[in-house]
Coordinates of C-alpha atoms in Angstrom, one line a residue:
Chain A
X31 CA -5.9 -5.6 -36.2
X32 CA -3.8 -6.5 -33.7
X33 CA -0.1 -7.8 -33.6
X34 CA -0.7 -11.0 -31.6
X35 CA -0.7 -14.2 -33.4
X36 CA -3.4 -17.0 -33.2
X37 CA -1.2 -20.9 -33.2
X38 CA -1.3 -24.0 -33.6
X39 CA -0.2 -26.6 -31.4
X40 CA 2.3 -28.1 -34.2
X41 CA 3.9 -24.7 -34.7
X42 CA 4.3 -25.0 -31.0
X43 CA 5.5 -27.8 -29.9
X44 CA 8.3 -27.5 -33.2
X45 CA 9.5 -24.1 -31.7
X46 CA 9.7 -25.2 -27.8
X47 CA 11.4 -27.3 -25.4
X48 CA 10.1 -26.2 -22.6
X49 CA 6.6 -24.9 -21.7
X50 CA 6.2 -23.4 -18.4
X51 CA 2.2 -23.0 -17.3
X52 CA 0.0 -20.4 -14.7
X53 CA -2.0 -22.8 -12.7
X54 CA -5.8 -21.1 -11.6
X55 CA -7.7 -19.9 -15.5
X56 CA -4.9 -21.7 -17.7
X57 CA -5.1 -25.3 -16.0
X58 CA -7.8 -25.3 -13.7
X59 CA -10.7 -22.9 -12.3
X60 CA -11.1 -23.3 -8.8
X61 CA -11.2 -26.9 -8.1
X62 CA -11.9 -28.2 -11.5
X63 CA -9.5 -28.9 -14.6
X64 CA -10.2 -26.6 -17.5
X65 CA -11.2 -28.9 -20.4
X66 CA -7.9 -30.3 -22.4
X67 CA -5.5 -29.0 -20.2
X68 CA -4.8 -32.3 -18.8
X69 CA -4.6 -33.9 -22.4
X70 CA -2.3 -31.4 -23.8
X71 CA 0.2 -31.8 -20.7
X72 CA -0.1 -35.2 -20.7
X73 CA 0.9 -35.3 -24.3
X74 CA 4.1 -32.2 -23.7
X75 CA 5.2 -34.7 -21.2
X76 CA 4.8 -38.1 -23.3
X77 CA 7.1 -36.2 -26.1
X78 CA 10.0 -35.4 -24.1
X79 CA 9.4 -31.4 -23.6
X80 CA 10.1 -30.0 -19.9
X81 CA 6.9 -29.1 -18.3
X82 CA 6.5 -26.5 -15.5
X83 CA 3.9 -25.0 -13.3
X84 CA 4.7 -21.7 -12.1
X85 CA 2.1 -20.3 -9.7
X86 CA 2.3 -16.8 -7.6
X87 CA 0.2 -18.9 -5.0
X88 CA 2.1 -19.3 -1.6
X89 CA -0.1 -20.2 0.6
X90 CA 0.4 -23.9 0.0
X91 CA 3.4 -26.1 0.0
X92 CA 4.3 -27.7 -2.8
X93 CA 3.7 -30.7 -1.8
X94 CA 0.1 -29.7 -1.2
X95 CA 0.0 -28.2 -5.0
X96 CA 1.2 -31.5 -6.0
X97 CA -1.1 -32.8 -3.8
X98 CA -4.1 -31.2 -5.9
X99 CA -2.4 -32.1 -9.5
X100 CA -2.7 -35.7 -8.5
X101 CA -6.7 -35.3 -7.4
X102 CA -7.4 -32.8 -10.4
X103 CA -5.7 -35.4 -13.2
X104 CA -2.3 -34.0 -13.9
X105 CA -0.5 -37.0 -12.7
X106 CA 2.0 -36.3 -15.2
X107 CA 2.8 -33.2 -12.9
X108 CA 5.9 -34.4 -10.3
X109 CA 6.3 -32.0 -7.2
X110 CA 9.7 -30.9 -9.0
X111 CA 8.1 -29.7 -11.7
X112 CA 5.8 -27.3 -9.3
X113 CA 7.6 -23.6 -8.5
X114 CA 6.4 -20.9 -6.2
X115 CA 7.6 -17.8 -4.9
X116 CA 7.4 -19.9 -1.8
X117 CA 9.8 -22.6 -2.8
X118 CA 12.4 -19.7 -4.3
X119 CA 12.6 -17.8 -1.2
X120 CA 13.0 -21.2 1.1
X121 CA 15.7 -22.0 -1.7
X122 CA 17.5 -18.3 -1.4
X123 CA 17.2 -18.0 2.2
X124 CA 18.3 -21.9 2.2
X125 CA 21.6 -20.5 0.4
X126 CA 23.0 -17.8 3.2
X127 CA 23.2 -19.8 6.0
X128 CA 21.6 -18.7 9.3
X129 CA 20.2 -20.1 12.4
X130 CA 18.2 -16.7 13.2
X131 CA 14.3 -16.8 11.8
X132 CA 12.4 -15.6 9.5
X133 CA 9.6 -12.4 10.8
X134 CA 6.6 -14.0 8.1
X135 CA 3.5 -12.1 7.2
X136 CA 2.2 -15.4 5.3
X137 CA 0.2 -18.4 5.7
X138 CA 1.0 -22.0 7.7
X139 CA 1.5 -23.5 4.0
X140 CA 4.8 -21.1 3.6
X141 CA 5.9 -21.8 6.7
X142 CA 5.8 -25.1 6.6
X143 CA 7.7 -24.9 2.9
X144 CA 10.6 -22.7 4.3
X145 CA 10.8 -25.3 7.6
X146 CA 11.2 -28.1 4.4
X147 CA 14.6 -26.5 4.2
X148 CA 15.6 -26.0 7.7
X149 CA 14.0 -22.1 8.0
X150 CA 12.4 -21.5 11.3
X151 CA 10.0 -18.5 11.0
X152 CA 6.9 -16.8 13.3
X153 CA 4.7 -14.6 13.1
X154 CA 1.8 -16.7 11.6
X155 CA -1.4 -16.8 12.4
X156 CA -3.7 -13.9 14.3
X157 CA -2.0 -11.3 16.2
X158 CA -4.5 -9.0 17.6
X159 CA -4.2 -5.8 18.5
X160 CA -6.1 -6.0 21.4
X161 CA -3.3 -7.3 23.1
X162 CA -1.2 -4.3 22.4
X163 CA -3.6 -1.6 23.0
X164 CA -7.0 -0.1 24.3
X165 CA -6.7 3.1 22.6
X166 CA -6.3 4.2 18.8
X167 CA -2.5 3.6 19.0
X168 CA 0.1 1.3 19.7
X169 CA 3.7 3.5 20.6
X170 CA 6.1 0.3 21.3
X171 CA 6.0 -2.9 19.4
X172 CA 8.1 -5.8 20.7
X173 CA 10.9 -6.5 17.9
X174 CA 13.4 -8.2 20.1
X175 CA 13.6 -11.8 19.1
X176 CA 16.5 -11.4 16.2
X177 CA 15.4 -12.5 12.6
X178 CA 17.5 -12.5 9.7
X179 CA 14.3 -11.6 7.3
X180 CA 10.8 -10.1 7.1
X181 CA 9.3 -12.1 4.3
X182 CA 5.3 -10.8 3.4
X183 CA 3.0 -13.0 1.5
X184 CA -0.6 -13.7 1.1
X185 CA -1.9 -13.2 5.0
X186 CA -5.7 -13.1 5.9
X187 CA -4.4 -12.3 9.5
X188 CA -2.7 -8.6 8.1
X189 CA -3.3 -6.5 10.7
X190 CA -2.0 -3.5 12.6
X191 CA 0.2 -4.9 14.5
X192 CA 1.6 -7.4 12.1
X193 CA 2.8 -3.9 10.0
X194 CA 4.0 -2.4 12.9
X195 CA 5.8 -5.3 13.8
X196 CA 7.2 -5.8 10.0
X197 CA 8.7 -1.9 9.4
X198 CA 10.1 -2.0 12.7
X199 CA 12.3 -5.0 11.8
X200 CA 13.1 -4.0 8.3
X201 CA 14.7 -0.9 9.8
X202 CA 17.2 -3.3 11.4
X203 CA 20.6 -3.2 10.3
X204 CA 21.1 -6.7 8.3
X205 CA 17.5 -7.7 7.8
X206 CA 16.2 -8.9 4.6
X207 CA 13.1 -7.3 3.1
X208 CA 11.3 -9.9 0.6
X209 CA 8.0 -10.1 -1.1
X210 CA 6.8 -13.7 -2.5
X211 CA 4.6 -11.9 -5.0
X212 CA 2.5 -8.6 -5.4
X213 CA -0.8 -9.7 -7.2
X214 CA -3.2 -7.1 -6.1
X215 CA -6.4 -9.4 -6.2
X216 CA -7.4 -12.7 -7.1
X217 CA -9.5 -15.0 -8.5
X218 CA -12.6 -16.7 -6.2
X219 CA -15.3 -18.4 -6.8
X220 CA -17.7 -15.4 -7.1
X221 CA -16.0 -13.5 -10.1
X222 CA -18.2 -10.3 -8.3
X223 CA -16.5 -10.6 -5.3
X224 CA -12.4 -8.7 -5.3
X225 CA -10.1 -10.5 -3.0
X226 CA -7.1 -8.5 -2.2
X227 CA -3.6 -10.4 -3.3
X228 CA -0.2 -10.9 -1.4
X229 CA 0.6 -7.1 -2.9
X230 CA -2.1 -5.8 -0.4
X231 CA -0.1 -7.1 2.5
X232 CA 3.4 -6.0 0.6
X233 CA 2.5 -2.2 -0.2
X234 CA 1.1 -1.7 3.2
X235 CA 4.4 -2.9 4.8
X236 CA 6.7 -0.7 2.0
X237 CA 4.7 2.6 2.3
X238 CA 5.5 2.9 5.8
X239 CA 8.3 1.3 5.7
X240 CA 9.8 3.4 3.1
X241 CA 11.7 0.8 1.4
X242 CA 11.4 -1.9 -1.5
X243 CA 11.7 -5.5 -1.1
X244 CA 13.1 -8.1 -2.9
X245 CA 9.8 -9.3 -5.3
X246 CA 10.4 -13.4 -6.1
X247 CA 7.1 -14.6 -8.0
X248 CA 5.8 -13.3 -11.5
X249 CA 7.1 -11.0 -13.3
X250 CA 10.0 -10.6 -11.1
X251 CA 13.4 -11.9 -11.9
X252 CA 14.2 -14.4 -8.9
X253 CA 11.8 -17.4 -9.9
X254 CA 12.9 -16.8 -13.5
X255 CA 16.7 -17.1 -12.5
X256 CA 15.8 -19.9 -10.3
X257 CA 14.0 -22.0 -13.7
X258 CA 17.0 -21.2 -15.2
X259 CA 19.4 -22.6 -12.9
X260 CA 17.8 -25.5 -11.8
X261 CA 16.4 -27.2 -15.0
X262 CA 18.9 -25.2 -17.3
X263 CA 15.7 -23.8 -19.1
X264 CA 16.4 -21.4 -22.1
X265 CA 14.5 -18.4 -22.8
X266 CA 14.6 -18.7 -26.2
X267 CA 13.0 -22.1 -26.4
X268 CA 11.1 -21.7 -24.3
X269 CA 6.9 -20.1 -23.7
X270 CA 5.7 -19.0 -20.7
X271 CA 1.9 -19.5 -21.1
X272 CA -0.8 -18.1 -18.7
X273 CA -4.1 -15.9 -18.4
X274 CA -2.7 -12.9 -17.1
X275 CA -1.0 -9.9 -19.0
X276 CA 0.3 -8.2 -15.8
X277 CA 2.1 -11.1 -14.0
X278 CA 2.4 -14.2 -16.8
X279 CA 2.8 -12.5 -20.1
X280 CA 5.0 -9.5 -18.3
X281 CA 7.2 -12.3 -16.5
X282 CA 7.7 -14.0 -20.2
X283 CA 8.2 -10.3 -22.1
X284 CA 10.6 -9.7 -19.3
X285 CA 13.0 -12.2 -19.6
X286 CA 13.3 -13.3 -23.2
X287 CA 11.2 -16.1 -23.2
X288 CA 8.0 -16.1 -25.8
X289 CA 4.4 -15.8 -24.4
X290 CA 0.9 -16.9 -25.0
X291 CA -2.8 -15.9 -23.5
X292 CA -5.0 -18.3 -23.1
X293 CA -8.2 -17.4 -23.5
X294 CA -9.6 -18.8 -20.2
X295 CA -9.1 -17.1 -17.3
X296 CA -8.4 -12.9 -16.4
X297 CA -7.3 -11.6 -19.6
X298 CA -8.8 -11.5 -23.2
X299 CA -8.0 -10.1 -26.6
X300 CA -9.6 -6.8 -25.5
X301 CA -7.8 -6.4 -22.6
X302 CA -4.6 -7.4 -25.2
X303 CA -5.9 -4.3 -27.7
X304 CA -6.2 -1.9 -24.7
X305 CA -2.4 -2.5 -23.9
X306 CA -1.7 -2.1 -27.5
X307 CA -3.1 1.2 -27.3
X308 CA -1.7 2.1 -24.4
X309 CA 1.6 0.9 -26.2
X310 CA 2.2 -1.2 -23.3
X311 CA 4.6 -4.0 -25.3
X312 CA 5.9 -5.5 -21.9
X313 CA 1.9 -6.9 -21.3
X314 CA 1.3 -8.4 -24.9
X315 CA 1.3 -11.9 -25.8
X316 CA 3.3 -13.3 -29.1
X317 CA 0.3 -16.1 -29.1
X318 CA -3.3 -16.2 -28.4
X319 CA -5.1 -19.2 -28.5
X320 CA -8.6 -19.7 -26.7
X321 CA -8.1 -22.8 -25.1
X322 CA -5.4 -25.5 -24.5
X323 CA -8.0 -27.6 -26.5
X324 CA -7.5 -26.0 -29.3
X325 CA -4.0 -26.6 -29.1
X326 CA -4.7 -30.1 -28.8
X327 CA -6.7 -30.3 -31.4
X328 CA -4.5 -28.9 -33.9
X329 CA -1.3 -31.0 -33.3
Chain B
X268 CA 25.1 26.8 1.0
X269 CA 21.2 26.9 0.7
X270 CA 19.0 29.4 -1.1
X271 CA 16.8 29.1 2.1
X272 CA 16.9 32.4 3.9
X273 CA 16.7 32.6 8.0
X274 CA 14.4 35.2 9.1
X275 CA 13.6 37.0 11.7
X276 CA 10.1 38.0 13.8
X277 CA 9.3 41.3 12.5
X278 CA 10.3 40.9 8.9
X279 CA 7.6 37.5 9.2
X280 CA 5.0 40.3 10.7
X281 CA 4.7 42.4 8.6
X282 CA 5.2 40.4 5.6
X283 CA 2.1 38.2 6.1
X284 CA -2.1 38.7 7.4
X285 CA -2.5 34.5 7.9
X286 CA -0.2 32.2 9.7
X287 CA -0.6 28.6 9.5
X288 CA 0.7 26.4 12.1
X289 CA 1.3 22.2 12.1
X290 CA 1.1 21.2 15.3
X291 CA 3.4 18.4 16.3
X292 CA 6.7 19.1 15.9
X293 CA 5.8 23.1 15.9
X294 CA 3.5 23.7 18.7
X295 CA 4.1 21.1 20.9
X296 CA 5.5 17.4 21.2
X297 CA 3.8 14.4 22.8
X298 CA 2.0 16.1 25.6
X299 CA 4.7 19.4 26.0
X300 CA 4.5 22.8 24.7
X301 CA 7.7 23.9 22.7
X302 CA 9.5 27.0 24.5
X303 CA 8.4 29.9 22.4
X304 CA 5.4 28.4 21.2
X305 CA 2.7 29.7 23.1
X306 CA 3.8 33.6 23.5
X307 CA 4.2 33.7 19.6
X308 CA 0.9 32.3 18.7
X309 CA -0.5 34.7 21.5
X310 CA 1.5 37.7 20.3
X311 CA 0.3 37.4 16.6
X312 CA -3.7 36.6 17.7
X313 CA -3.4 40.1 20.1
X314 CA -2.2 42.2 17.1
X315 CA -4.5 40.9 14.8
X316 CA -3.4 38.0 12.6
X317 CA -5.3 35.3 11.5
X318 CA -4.1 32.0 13.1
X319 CA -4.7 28.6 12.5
X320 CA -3.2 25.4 13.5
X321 CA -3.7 22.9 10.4
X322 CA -3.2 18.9 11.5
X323 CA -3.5 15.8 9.3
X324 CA -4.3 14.2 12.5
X325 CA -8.0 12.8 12.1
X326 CA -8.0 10.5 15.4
X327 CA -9.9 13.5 17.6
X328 CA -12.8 15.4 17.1
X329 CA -12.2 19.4 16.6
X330 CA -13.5 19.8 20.2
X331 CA -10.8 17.3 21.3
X332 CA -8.1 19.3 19.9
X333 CA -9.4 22.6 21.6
X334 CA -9.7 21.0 24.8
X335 CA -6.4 19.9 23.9
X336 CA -5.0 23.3 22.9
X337 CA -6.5 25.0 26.2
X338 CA -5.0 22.1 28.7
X339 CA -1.2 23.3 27.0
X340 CA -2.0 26.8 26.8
X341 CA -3.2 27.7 24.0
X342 CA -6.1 29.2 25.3
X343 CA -6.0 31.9 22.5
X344 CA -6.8 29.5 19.7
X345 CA -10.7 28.8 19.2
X346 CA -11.6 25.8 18.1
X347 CA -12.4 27.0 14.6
X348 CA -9.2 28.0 14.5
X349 CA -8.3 24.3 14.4
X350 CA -8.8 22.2 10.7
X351 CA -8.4 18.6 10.4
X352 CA -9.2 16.7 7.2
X353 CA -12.2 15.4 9.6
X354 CA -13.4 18.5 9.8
X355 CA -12.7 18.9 5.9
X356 CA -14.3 15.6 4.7
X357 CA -17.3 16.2 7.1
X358 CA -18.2 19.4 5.8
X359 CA -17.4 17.8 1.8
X360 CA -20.2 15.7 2.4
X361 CA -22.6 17.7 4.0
X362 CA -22.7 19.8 1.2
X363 CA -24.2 16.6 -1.1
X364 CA -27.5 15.7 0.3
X365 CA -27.4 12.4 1.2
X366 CA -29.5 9.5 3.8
X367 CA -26.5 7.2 2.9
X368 CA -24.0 6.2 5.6
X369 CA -20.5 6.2 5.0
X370 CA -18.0 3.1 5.5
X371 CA -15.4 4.1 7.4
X372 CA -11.6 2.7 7.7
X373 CA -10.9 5.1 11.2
X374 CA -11.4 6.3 14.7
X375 CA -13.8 6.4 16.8
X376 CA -13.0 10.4 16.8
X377 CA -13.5 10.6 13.3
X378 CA -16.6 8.9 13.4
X379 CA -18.0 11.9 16.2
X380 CA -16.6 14.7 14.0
X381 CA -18.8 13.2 10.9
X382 CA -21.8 12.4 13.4
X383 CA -21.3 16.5 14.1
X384 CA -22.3 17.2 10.5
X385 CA -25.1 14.6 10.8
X386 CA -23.2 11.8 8.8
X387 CA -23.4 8.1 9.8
X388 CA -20.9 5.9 9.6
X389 CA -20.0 2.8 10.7
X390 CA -17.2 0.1 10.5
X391 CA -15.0 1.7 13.8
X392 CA -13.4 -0.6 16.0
X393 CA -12.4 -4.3 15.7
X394 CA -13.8 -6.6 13.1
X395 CA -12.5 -9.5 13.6
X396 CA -11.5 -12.2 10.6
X397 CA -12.2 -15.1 12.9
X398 CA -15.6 -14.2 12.0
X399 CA -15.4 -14.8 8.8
X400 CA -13.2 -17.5 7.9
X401 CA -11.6 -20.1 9.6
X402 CA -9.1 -21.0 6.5
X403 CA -7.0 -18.6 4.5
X404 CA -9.4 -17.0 2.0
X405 CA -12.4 -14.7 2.8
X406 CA -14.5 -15.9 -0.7
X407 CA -17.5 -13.2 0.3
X408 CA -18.1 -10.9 2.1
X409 CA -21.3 -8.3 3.0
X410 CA -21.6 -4.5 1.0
X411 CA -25.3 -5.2 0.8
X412 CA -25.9 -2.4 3.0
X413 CA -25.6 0.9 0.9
X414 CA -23.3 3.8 1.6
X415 CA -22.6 6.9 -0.1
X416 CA -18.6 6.5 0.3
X417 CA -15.9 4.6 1.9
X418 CA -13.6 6.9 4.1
X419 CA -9.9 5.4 4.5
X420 CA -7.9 7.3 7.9
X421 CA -5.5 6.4 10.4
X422 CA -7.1 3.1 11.9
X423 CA -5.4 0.9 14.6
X424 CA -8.0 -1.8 13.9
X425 CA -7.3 -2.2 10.0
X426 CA -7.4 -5.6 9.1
X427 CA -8.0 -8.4 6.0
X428 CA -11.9 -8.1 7.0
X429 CA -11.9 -4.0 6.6
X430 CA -9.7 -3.8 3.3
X431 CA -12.2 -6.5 1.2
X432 CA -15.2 -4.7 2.6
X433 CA -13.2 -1.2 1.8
X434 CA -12.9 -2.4 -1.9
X435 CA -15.9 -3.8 -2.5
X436 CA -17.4 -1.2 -1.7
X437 CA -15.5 1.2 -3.8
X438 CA -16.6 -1.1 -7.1
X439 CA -20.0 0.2 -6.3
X440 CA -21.2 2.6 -8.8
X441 CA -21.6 6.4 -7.0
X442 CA -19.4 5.6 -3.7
X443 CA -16.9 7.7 -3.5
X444 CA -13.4 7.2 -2.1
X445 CA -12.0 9.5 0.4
X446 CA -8.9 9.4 2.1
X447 CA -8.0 12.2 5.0
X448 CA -4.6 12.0 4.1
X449 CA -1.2 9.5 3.4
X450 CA 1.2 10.3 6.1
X451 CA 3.4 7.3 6.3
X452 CA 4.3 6.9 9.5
X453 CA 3.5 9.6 12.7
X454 CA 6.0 10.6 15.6
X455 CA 5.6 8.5 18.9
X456 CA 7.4 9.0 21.8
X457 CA 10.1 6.7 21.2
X458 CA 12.0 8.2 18.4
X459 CA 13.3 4.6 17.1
X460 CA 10.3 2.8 16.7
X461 CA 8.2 3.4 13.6
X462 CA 4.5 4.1 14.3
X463 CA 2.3 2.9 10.3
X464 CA 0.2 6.2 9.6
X465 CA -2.8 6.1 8.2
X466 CA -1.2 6.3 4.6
X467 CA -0.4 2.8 5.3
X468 CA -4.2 2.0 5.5
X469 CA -5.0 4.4 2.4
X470 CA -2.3 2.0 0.3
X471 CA -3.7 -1.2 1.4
X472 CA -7.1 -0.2 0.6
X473 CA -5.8 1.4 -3.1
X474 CA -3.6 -0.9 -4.4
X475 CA -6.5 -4.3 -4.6
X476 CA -9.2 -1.6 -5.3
X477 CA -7.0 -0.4 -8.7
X478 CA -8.9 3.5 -7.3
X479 CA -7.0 6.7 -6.0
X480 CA -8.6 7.8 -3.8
X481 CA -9.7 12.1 -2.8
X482 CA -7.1 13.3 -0.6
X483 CA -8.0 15.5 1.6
X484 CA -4.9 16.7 4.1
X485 CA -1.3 18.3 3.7
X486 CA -0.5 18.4 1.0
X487 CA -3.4 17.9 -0.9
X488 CA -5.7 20.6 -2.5
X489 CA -9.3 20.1 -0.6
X490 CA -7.8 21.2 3.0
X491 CA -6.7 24.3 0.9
X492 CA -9.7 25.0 -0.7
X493 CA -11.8 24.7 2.7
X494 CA -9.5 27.4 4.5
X495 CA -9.6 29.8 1.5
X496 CA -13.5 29.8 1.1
X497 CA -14.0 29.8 4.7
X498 CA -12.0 32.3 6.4
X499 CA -11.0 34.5 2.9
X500 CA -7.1 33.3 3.4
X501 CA -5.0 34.7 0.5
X502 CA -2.2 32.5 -0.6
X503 CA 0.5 35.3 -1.2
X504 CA 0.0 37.2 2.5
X505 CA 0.0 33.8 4.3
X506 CA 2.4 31.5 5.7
X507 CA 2.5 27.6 6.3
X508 CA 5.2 27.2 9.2
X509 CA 5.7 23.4 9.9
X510 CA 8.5 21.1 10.5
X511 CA 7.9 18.7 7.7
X512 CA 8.6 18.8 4.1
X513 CA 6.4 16.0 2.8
X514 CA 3.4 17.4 3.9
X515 CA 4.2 21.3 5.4
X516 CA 6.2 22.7 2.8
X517 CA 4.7 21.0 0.2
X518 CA 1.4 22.0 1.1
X519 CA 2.3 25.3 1.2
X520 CA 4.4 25.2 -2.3
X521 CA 1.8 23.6 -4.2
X522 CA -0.8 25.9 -3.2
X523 CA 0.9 29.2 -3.9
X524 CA 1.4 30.1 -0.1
X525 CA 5.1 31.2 1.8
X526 CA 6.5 28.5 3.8
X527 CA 8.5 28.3 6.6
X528 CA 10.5 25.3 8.1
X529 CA 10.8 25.4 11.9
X530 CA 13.9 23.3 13.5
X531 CA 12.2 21.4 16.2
X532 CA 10.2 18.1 14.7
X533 CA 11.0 16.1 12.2
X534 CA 12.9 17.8 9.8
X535 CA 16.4 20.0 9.7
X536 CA 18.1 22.0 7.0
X537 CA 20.2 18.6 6.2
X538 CA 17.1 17.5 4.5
X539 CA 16.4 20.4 2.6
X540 CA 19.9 20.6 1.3
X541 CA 19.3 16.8 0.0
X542 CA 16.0 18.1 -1.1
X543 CA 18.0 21.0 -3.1
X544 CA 20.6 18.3 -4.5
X545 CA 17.5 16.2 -6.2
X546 CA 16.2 19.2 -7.3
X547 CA 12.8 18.9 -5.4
X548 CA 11.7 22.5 -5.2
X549 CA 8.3 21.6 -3.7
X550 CA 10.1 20.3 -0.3
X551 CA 12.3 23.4 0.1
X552 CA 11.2 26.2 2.6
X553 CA 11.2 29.8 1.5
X554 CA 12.3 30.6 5.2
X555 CA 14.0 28.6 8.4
X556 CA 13.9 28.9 11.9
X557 CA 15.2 27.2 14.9
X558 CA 12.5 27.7 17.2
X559 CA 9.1 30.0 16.9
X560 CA 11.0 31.1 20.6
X561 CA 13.4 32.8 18.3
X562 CA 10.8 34.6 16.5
X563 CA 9.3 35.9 19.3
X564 CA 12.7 37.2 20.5
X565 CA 13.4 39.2 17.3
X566 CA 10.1 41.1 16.9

């Protein structure tokens, strides 16, 4: 029997004011909206509650993510109401001011996000090693452009010299070392298939590199600070709800807020009874519900 | 003041039957001999003692490093005097029958050293993402051909492509995952700029897959094991000399062997008194030296 409680979307919507959501297995699958998702935020937002989505995706702006609300159905959804890891480290690096860029192992999308507040950065796109070396190592890497910051995200063009190129500025005096997220895999289409995560890209730069970054997206503290902050969110009113243990209900657990699984995505009750045996009490849920249907259903 | 005692030639001589030897950093650096280096290996092989140089580096073949050792001269070392992991994973898998290939994450020189024990492999060189995607996700990708392990080494060509194949592959049931070793980073010739090891392709390959992977090298067991059944090495007459901690010393500490740190790499008696204040016992040397010219000159 475990400790995690099944609810009911009365008992929910009496207990919150705000109700912060994981995009991909909690809102949609891929490109299509998971059945009464778009109801039940649609019906948060008609009452008056704040409503969030808090993805570990960077590789899009938000505009693009708000972009995709539209075409999916959550209309209600305005690009304010969209946080990334992407959009907190534009807004922190926004903060110190700097005309040096950014060294990014990341995608166009988070470049063009940190540009949206005046960040220059490089570094995107393929950089092969080919045009370092013909033999099986490369002995000088070119790190002479000043940056103020190695930020490593999600990057399908990691590579060799893209590590190389990343330890050898973090060992700068001065230069920031930060991490949008470290998911180790996730979700496509073929649910056979592993994809590695941003955290592929992030340990292979910190093992060699031999130090930490700062982490932004879920469970780490920065994007919850930044909630915080900007929409003067409370933890105690407030439930983080998504379909992963590791990174939503850890990110809620973390910082005071209540949690829910949803039953449609990553994680299910097994998974849930696994960490309880493990006495893991940082991965489990105070809610379970199997769909945001359900919820619906039982205002 | 340390508990680490200096020591001097004769007391080493008669004190041990087996003497094992790192090589960069102890023997020679870059493409030099170290002063002292050559006489003392030659002087301990003419009276009788076992020698052997044991590398983590897996980017040459055994016969590379011979021809390698005779071009500096060390023309008293044979070549089975000389143990890589390479050598070690090679013969691992020659012992289990098998028609399977391996996948491998390395050089071209760890693909001959395999090919030497009849293994296949295949997956050296460039593999180039363009090939697979021209957006920011890979969705799929080919492990329909079968192989009996995936093999993770020191790789310049390590990219997005190799680390989804890498841990695909390891989700199939009976591949096993092997790494040669985790060295973070390796010595270059220019002492400032940080050179990723091929720990840093072991990590990115580890982390998404959720596996550890076989270790083979300094300090792990199997490069132990291999030198003890093969050439009847007892741990309590031999001694690792080397001139890092992380792998040297700790190889020899864990495995019941003397140990001896030589002044002329990577690591001085600073380090071990920091590695005495955090009470790491398995990075302190039981002996110190300056130089194996020193040795030589107190015999």
């Amino acid at each position: 029997m475990s400790v995690v409680e099944s609810v009911l979307g009365h008992q929910l919507f009496e207990q919150f004011d705000a109700f912060l959501f994981d995009a991909d297995g909690v809102l949609w699958l891929g490109g299509k909206p998971i059945n009464g998702a778009i109801d039940y935020l649609r019906y948060l937002v008609d009452k008056g509650k704040k409503v969030f989505i808090i993805t570990n995706n960077s590789t899009k702006t938000i505009a693009d993510y708000a972009a995709k609300c539209k075409k999916l159905g959550f209309d209600m959804i305005q690009p304010e109401q969209i946080i990334s890891p992407a959009k907190v480290v534009a807004h922190l690096l926004s903060m110190h001011k700097s005309d040096l860029p950014v060294y990014l192992v990341g995608s166009a999308g988070l470049q063009r996000e940190l540009m949206q507040e005046g960040i220059e950065s490089f570094g995107v796109g393929p950089d092969p090693v080919q045009n370092y070396t013909n033999s099986d190592f490369i002995h000088e890497i070119d790190v002479s452009r000043p940056v103020r910051a190695v930020v490593v995200s999600y990057d399908v063009h990691i590579n060799y010299v893209k590590i190389m190129k990343a330890i050898n500025y973090i060992e700068q005096p001065g230069v920031k070392f930060i991490a949008t997220n470290e998911d180790a895999t996730f979700p496509g289409p073929n649910p056979k298939v592993r994809i590695p995560g941003a955290g592929t890209n992030v340990m292979a730069v910190q093992y060699p590199a031999g130090k930490e970054p700062v982490v932004i997206g879920k469970p780490a503290r920065p994007i919850f600070d930044y909630i915080c902050e900007k929409f003067g969110v409370v933890p105690e009113r407030t439930i983080m709800i998504g379909d992963r243990c590791d990174t939503d209900i850890k990110f809620g657990r973390d910082h005071g807020m209540f949690t829910m699984l949803v039953g449609t995505g990553i994680n299910s009750m097994d998974d849930v009874k696994q960490f309880e045996r493990q006495n893991r009490p940082d991965l489990i849920p105070h809610y379970f519900t199997h769909s945001l249907k359900h919820l619906l259903d039982t205002m």
